[in-house]
CSV table of C-alpha atoms and ligand atoms in Angstrom, one decimal:
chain,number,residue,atom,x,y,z
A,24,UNK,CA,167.0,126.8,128.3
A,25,UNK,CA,163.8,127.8,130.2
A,26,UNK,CA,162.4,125.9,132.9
A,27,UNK,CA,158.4,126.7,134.6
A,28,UNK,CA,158.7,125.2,138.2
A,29,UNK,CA,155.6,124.4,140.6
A,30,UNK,CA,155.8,123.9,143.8
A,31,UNK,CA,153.3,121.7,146.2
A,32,UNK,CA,151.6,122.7,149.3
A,33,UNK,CA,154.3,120.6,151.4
A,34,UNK,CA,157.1,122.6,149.9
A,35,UNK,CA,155.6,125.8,150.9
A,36,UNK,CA,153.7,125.2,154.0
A,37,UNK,CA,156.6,127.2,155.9
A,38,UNK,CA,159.3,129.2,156.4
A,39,UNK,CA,162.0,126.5,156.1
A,40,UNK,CA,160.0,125.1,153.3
A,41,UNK,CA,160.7,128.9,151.7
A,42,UNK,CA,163.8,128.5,152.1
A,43,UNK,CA,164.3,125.1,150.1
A,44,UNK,CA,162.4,126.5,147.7
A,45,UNK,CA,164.1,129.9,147.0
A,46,UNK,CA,167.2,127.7,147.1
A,47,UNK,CA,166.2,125.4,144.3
A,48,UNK,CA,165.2,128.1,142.3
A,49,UNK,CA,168.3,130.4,142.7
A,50,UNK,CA,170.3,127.6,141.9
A,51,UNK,CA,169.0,127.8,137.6
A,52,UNK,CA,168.6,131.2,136.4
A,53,UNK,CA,166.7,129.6,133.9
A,54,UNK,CA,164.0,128.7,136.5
A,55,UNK,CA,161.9,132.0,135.8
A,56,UNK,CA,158.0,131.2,136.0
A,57,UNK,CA,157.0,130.0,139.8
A,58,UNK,CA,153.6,128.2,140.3
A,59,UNK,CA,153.0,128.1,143.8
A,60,UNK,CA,150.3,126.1,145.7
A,61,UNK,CA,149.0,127.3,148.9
A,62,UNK,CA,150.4,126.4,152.6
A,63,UNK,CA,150.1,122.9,152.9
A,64,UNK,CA,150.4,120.7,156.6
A,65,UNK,CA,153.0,121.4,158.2
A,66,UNK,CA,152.9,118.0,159.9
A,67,UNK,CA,150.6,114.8,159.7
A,68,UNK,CA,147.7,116.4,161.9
A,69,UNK,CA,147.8,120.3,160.6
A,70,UNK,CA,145.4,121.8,158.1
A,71,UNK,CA,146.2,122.6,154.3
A,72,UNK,CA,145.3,126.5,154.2
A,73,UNK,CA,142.6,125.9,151.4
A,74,UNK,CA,140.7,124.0,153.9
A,75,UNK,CA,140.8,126.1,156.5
A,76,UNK,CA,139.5,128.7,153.8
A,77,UNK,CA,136.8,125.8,152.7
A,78,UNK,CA,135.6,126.1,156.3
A,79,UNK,CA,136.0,129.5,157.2
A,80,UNK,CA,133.7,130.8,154.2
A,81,UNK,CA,131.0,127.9,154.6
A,82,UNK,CA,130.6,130.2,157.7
A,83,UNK,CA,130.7,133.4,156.1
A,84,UNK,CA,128.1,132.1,153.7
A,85,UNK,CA,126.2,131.1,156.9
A,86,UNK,CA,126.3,134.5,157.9
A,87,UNK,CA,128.1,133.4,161.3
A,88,UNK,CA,131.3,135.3,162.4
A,89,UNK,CA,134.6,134.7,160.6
A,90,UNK,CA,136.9,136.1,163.4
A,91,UNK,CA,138.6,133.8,164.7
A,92,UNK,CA,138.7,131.3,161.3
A,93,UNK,CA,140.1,134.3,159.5
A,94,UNK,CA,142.7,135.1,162.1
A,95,UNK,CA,144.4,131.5,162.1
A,96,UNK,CA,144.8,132.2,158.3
A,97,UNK,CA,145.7,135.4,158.6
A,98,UNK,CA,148.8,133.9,161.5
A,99,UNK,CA,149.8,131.3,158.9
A,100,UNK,CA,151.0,134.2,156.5
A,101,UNK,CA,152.1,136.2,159.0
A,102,UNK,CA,154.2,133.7,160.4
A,103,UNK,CA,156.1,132.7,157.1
A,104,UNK,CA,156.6,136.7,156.1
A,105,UNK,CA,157.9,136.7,159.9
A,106,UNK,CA,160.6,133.7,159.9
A,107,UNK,CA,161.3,135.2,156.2
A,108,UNK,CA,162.0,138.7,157.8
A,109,UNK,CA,160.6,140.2,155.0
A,110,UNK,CA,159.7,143.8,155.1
A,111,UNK,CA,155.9,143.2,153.7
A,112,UNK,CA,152.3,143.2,155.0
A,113,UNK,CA,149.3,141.2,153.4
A,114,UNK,CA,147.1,143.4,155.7
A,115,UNK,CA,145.5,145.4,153.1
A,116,UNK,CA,145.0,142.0,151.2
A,117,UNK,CA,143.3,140.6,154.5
A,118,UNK,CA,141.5,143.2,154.8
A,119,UNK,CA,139.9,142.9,151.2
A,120,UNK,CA,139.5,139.7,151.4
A,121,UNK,CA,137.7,139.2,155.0
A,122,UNK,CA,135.2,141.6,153.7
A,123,UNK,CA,135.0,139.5,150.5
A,124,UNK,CA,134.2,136.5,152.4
A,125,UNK,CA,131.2,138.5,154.2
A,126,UNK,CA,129.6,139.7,151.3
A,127,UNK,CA,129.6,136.1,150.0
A,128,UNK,CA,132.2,136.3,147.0
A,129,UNK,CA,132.1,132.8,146.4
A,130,UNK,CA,133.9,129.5,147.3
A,131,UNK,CA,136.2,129.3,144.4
A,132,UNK,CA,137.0,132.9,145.2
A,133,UNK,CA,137.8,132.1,149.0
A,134,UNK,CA,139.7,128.9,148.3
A,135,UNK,CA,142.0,130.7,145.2
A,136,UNK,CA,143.1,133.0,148.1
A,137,UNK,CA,145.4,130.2,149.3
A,138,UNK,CA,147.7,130.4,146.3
A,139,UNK,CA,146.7,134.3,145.8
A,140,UNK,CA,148.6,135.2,148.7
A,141,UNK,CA,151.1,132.8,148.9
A,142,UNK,CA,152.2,134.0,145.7
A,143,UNK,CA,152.9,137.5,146.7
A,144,UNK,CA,154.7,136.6,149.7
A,145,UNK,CA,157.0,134.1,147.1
A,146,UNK,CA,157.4,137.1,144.7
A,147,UNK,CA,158.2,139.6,147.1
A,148,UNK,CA,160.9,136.4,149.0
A,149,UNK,CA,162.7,135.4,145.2
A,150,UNK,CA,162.4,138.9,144.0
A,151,UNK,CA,160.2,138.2,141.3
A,152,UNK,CA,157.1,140.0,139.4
A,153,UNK,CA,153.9,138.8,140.6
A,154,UNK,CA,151.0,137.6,137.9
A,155,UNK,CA,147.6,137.5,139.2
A,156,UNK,CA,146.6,134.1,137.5
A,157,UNK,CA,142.9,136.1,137.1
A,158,UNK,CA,144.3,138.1,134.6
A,159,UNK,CA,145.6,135.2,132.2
A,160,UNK,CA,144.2,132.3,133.2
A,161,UNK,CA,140.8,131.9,131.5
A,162,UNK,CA,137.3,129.7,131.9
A,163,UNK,CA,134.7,130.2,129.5
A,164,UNK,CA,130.6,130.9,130.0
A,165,UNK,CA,130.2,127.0,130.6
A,166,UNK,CA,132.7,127.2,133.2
A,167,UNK,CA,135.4,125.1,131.0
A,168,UNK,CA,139.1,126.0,130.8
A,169,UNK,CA,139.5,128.4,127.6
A,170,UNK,CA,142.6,127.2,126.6
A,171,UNK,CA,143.5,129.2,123.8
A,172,UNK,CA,142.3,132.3,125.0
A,173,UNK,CA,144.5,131.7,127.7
A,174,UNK,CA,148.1,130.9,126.0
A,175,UNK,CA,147.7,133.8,123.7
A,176,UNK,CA,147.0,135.9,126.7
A,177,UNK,CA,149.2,134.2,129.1
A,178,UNK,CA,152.6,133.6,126.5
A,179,UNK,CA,152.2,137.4,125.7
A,180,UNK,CA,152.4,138.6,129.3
A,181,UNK,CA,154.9,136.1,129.9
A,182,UNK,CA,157.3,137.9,127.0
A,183,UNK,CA,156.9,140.8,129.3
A,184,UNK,CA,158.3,139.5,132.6
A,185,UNK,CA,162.2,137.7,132.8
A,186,UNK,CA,161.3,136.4,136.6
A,187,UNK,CA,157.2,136.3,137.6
A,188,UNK,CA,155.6,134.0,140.0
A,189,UNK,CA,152.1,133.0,139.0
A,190,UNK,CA,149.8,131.5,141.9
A,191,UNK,CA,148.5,128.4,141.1
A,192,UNK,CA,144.9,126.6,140.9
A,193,UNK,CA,142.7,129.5,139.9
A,194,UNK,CA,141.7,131.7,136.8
A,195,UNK,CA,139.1,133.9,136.1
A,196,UNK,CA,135.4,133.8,134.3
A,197,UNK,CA,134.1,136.3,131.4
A,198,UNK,CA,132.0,137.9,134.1
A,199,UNK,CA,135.6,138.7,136.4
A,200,UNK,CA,134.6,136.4,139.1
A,201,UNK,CA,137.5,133.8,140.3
A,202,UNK,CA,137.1,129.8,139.6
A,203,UNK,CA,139.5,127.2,140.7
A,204,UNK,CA,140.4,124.1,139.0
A,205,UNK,CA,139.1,120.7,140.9
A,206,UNK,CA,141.4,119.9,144.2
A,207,UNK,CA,145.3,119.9,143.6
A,208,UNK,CA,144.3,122.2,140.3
A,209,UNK,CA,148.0,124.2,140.6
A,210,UNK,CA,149.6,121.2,138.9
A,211,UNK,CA,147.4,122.3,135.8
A,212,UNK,CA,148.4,126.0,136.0
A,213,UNK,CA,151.9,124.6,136.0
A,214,UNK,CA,151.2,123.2,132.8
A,215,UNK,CA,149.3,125.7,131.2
A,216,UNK,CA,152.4,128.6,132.0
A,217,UNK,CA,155.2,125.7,130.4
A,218,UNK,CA,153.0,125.6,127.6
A,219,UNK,CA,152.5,129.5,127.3
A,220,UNK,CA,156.0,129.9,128.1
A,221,UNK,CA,157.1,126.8,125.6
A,222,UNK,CA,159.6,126.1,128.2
A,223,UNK,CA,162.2,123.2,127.7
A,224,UNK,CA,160.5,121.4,130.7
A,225,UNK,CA,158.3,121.9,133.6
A,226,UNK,CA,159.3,120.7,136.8
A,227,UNK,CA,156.6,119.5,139.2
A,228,UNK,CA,158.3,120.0,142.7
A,229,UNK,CA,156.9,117.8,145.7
A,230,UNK,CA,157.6,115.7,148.3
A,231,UNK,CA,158.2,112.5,147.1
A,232,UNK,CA,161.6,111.2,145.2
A,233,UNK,CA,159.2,110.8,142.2
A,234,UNK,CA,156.8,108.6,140.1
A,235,UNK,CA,156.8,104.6,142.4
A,236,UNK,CA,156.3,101.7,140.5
A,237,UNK,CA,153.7,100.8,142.7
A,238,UNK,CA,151.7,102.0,146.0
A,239,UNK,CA,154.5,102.5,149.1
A,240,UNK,CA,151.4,101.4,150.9
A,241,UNK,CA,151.1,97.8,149.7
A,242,UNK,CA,154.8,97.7,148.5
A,243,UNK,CA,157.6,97.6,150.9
A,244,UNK,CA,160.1,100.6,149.2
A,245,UNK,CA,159.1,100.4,145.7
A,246,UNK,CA,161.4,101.9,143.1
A,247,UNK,CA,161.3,105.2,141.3
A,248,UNK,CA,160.2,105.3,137.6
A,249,UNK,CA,162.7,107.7,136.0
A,250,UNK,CA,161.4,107.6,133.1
A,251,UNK,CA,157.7,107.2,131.9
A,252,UNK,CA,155.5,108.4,128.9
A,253,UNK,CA,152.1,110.4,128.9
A,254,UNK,CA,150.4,107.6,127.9
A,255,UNK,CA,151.5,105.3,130.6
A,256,UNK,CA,151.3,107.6,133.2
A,257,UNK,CA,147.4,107.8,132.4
A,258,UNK,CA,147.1,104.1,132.5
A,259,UNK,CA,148.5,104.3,136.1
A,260,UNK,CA,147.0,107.4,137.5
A,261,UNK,CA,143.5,106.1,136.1
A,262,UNK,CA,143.9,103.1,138.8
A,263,UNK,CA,145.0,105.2,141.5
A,264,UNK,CA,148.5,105.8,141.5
A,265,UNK,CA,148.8,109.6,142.1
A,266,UNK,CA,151.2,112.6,142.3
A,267,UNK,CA,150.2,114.8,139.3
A,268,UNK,CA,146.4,116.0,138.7
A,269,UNK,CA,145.4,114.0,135.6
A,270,UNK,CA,144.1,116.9,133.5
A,271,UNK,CA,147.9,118.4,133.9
A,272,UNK,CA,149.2,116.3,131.3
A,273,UNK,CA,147.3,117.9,128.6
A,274,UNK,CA,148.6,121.2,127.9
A,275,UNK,CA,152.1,120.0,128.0
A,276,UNK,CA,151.4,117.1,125.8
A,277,UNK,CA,150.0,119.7,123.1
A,278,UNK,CA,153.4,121.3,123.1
A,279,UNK,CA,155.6,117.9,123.8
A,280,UNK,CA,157.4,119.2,126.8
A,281,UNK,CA,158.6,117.2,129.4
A,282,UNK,CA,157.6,117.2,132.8
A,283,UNK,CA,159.9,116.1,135.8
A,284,UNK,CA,158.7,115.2,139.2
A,285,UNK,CA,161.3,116.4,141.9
A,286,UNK,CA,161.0,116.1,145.7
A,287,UNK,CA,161.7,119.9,147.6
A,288,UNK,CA,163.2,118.0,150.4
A,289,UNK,CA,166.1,116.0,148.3
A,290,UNK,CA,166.9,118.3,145.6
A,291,UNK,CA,169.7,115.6,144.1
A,292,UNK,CA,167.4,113.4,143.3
A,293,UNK,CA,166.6,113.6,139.5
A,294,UNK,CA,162.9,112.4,139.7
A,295,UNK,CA,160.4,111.1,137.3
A,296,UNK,CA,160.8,112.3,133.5
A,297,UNK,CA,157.0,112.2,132.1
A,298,UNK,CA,157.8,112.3,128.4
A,299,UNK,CA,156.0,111.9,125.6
A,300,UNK,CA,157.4,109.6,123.8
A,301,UNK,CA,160.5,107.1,125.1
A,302,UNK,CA,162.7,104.2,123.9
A,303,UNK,CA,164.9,104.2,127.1
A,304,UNK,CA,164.1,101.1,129.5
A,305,UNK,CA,164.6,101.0,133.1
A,306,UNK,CA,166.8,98.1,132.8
A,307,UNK,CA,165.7,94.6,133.6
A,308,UNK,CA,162.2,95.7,133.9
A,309,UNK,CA,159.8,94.8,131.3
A,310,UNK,CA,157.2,96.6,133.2
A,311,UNK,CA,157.1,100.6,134.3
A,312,UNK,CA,154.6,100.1,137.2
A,313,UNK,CA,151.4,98.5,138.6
A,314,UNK,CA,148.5,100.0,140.0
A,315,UNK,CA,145.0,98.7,140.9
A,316,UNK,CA,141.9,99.5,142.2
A,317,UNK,CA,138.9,97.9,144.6
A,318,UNK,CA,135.1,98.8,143.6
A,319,UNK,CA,134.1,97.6,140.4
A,320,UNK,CA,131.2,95.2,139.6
A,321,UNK,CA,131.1,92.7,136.3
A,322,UNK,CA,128.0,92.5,134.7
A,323,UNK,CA,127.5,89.8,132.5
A,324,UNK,CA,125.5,88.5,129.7
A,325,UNK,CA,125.3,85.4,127.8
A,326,UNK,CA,123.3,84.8,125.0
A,327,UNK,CA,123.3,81.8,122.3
A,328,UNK,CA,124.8,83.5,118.9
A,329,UNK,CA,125.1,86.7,120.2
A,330,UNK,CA,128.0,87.3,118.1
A,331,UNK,CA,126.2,86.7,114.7
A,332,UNK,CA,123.6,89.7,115.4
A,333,UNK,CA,123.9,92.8,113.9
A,334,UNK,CA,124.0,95.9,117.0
A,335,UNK,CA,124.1,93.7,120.1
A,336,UNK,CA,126.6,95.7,121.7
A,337,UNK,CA,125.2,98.9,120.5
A,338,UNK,CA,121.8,97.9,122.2
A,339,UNK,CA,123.0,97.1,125.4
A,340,UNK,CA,125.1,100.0,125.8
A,341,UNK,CA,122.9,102.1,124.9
A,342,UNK,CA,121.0,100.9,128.3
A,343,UNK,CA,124.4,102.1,130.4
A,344,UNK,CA,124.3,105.8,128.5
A,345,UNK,CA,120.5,106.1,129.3
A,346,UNK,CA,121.2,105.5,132.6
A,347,UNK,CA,124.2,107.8,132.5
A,348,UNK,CA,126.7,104.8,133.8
A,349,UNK,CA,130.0,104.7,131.3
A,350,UNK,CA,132.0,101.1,131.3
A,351,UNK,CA,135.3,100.8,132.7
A,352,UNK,CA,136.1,97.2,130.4
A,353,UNK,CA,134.3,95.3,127.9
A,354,UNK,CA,136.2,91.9,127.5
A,355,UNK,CA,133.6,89.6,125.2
A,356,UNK,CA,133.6,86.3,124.1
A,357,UNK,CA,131.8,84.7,121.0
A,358,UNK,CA,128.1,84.3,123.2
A,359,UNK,CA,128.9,86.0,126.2
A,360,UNK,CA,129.7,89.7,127.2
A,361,UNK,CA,131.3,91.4,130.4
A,362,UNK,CA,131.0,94.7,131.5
A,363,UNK,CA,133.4,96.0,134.1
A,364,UNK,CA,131.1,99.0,135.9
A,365,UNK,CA,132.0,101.3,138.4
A,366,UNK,CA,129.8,99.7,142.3
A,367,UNK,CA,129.5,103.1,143.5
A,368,UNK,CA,127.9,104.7,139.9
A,369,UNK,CA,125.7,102.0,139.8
A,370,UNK,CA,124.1,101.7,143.1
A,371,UNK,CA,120.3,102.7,142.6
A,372,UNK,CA,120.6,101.8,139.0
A,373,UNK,CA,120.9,98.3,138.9
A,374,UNK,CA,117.2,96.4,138.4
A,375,UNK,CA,116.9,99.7,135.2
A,376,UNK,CA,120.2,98.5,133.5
A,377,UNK,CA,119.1,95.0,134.1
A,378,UNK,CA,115.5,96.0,132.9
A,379,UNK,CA,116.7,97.3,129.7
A,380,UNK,CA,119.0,95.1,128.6
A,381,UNK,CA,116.6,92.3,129.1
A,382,UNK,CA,114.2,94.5,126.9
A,383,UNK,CA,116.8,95.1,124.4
A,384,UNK,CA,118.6,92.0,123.6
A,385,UNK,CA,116.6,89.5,125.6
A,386,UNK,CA,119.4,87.4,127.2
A,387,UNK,CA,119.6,83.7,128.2
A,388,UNK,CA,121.2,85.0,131.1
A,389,UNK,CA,122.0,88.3,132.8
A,390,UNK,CA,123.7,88.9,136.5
A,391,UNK,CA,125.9,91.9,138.3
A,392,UNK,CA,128.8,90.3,140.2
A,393,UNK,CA,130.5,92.6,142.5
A,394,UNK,CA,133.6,92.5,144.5
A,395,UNK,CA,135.8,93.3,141.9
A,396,UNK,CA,139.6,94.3,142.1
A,397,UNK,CA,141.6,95.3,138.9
A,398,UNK,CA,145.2,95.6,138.4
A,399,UNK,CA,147.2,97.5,135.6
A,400,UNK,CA,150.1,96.2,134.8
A,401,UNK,CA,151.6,99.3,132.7
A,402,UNK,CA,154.9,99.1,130.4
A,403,UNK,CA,155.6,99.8,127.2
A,404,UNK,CA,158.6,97.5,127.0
A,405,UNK,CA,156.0,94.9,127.0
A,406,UNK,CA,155.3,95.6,123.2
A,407,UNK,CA,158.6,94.0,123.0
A,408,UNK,CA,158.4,91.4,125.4
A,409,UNK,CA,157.8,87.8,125.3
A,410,UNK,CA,155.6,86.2,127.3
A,411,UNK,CA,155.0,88.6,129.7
A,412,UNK,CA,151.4,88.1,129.8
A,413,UNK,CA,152.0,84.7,130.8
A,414,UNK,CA,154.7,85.8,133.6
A,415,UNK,CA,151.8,87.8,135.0
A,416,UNK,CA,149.2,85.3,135.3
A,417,UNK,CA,151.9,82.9,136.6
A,418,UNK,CA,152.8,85.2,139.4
A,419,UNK,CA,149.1,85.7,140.3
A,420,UNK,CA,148.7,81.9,139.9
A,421,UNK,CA,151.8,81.3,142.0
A,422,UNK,CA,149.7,83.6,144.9
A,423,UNK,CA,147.4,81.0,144.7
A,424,UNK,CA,144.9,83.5,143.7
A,425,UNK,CA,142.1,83.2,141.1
A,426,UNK,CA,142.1,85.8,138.1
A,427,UNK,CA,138.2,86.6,137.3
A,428,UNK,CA,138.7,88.9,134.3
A,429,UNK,CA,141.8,89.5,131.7
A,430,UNK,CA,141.8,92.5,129.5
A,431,UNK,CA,144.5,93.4,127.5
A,432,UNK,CA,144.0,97.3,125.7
A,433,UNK,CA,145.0,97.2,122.4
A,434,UNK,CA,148.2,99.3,122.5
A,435,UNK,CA,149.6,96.3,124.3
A,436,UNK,CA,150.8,98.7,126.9
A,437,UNK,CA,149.0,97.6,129.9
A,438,UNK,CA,147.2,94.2,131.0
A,439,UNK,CA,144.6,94.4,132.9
A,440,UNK,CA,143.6,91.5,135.4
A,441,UNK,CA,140.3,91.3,137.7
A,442,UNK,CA,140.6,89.6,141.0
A,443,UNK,CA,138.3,89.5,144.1
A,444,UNK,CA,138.7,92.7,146.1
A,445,UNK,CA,140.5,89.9,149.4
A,446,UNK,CA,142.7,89.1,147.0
A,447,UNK,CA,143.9,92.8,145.9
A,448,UNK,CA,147.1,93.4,147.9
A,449,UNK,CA,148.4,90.2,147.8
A,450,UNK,CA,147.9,90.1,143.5
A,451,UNK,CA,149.5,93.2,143.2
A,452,UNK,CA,153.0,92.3,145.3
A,453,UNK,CA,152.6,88.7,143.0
A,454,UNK,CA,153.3,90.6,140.5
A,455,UNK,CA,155.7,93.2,141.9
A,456,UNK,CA,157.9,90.5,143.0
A,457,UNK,CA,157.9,88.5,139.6
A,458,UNK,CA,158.8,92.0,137.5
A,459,UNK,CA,161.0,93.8,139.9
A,460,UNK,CA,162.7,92.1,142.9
B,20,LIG,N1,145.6,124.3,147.1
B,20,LIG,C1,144.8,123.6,146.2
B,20,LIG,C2,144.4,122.3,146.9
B,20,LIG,O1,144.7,122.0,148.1
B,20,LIG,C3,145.4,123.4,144.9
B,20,LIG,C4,146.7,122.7,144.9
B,20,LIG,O2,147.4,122.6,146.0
B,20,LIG,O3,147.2,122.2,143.9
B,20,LIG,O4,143.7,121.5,146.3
């Protein structure tokens, strides 16, 4: 049994956080790769070290002094190797890098120095090797993750080292500078080293018991998935639901391992289980969770026997790619088609979409509605399920709340409903309420 463990920014933001951490991972030998992220808040109004290193080298790239910036970092290290009475400096490491930072290196290079150095002062804490993620962690010319490049490298190094720790959210380019990932990139290096590693699963430590059914911000307590599968994990995090980075799910779904969500700060919990496929139910619920998002416009266009002719759809799409908008949903009807469009990508754009398709297909009519909510309602027990469709609508119904738009994907894993934006919260608890109380 093998096991790669990351850990969050709130699990390692201090000492005490160490601590819980080194515990965790003593308690499984077969815990060997670490993925760490950088320091994060230490309480609700502190600042996550890669920010303080976003700001601290937009002033370096200014040319203005980096002092005092540099120094807080610097006494957010020093303070953990303190409490941790470890007999270890970063000095020379501060040193390097402060002059780094004035002779411009880069922001991806400043901000990787979050997890850089938090990873030595793990390594050094557990006992463990250190791997610089620069030297197996690969982007290509375009400035895309390499991904096979980097297992071969990465699995080989790997077969070299029992224990390592391996910082998170950075790798290197063919011309040896540093790039990161896009914000809360570590969960992907944990992924890439389970992969590399084929480990038996890869446990995604945070601060939360796991995976909600729905947002703890609309929901009163909502309950903890334990179990859910890539595919309707996707279907959630695309409307909003978030504890994993979205592009982390790929290399582990290459090599079908499971990933488990665990919170640092209650260990006995068991989490989320992210497989990749599943044919246990939570039971009594037909649905695994429900998400939604606010910001989406309808477009819509009617037009007498619009089904009957040839590369209607083709033509007006091709209006949304030349204006380099892509479509969230396309429910249709026999003479009438919807679009569901991102407001905020097409702000600026909207007389030369409605231009176009006017030249293109010449509607009877054509408007944008906006003001749209949707809300994903995600299970794959509902392949199975009678009526649940209608146990949705009759929820939203019941809210006295009108449903603008159905869409139901064709995996029959998720309905998708559009209601007005005022109507949001109070659609989504409907529905909560009708599946899960
Ligand atoms: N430290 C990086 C960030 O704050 C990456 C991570 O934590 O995953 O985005």
């Amino acid at each position: 049994m093998l096991k790669v463990v990351k850990f969050g920014g709130s699990s390692l933001a201090d000492a005490a956080q160490f601590k819980k951490v080194a515990n965790i991972i003593k308690a499984e030998p077969e815990r060997r790769y670490v993925v760490p992220s950088a320091p994060g808040k230490r309480h609700k109004n502190d600042t996550k070290v890669t920010d303080m290193l976003y700001s601290c080298y937009e002033l370096a790239a200014k040319g203005e002094d980096i002092g005092k910036c540099f120094g807080e970092i610097e006494d957010r290290y020093n303070g953990i190797i303190r409490e941790l009475e470890l007999d270890f400096s970063l000095e020379q490491d501060f040193h390097l890098i402060k002059n780094a930072f004035i002779h411009k290196a880069g922001r991806d290079f400043a901000a990787s120095r979050g997890e850089y150095l938090n990873g030595k002062i793990l390594a050094k804490y557990l006992g463990f090797d250190f791997i610089d993620a620069a030297e197996v962690i690969f982007f290509n010319d375009n400035g895309k993750f390499d991904a096979e490049r980097t297992n071969s490298v990465l699995s080989q190094t790997l077969k070299q080292h029992e224990y390592a720790v391996i910082p998170g959210f950075y790798g290197s380019m063919p011309n040896d500078t540093i790039k990161t990932f896009s914000r809360g990139g570590s969960d992907i290096t944990g992924s890439i080293v389970a992969r590399a590693a084929t480990c038996d699963i890869y446990e995604n430590w945070t601060d939360v018991d796991g995976f909600l059914m729905a947002d703890p911000r609309i929901i009163d307590n909502p309950r903890v998935i334990s179990e859910i599968t890539y595919h309707e994990l996707r279907e959630l995090s695309y409307m909003g639901a978030t504890v994993l980075h979205e592009d982390a799910i790929f290399p582990v779904r290459i090599a079908g391992i499971p990933i488990n969500i665990r919170n640092t700060n209650n260990p006995d919990a068991r989490g989320t289980f992210i497989v990749s496929h599943s044919d246990k139910y939570d039971t009594g619920n037909v649905i695994t969770g429900v998400a939604g998002k606010k910001g989406f416009s309808v477009l819509n266009i009617e037009k007498d026997m619009m089904n009957a002719e040839v590369g209607f759809g083709r033509r007006v799409l091709e209006v949304l790619e030349n204006n380099g908008v892509c479509f969230e949903h396309l429910p249709s009807g026999i003479d009438n088609m919807s679009i569901v469009l991102s407001t905020h990508e097409i702000e600026g754009k909207r007389d030369a979409i409605k231009n176009g398709i006017c030249r293109q297909v010449n509607p009877d009519v054509i408007d944008i509605e906006d003001g749209l909510a949707l809300v994903a309602v995600v299970g794959r027990a509902m392949v199975k399920a009678k009526g649940t469709a209608a146990r949705v609508f009759k929820a939203i119904s019941g809210a006295g709340i009108n449903i603008r738009m159905i869409d139901q994907g064709s995996s029959e894993i998720s309905i998708i409903v559009g209601v007005e934006e005022s109507d949001f919260e109070d659609a989504l608890r409907a529905i909560y309420q009708e599946f899960v109380y």
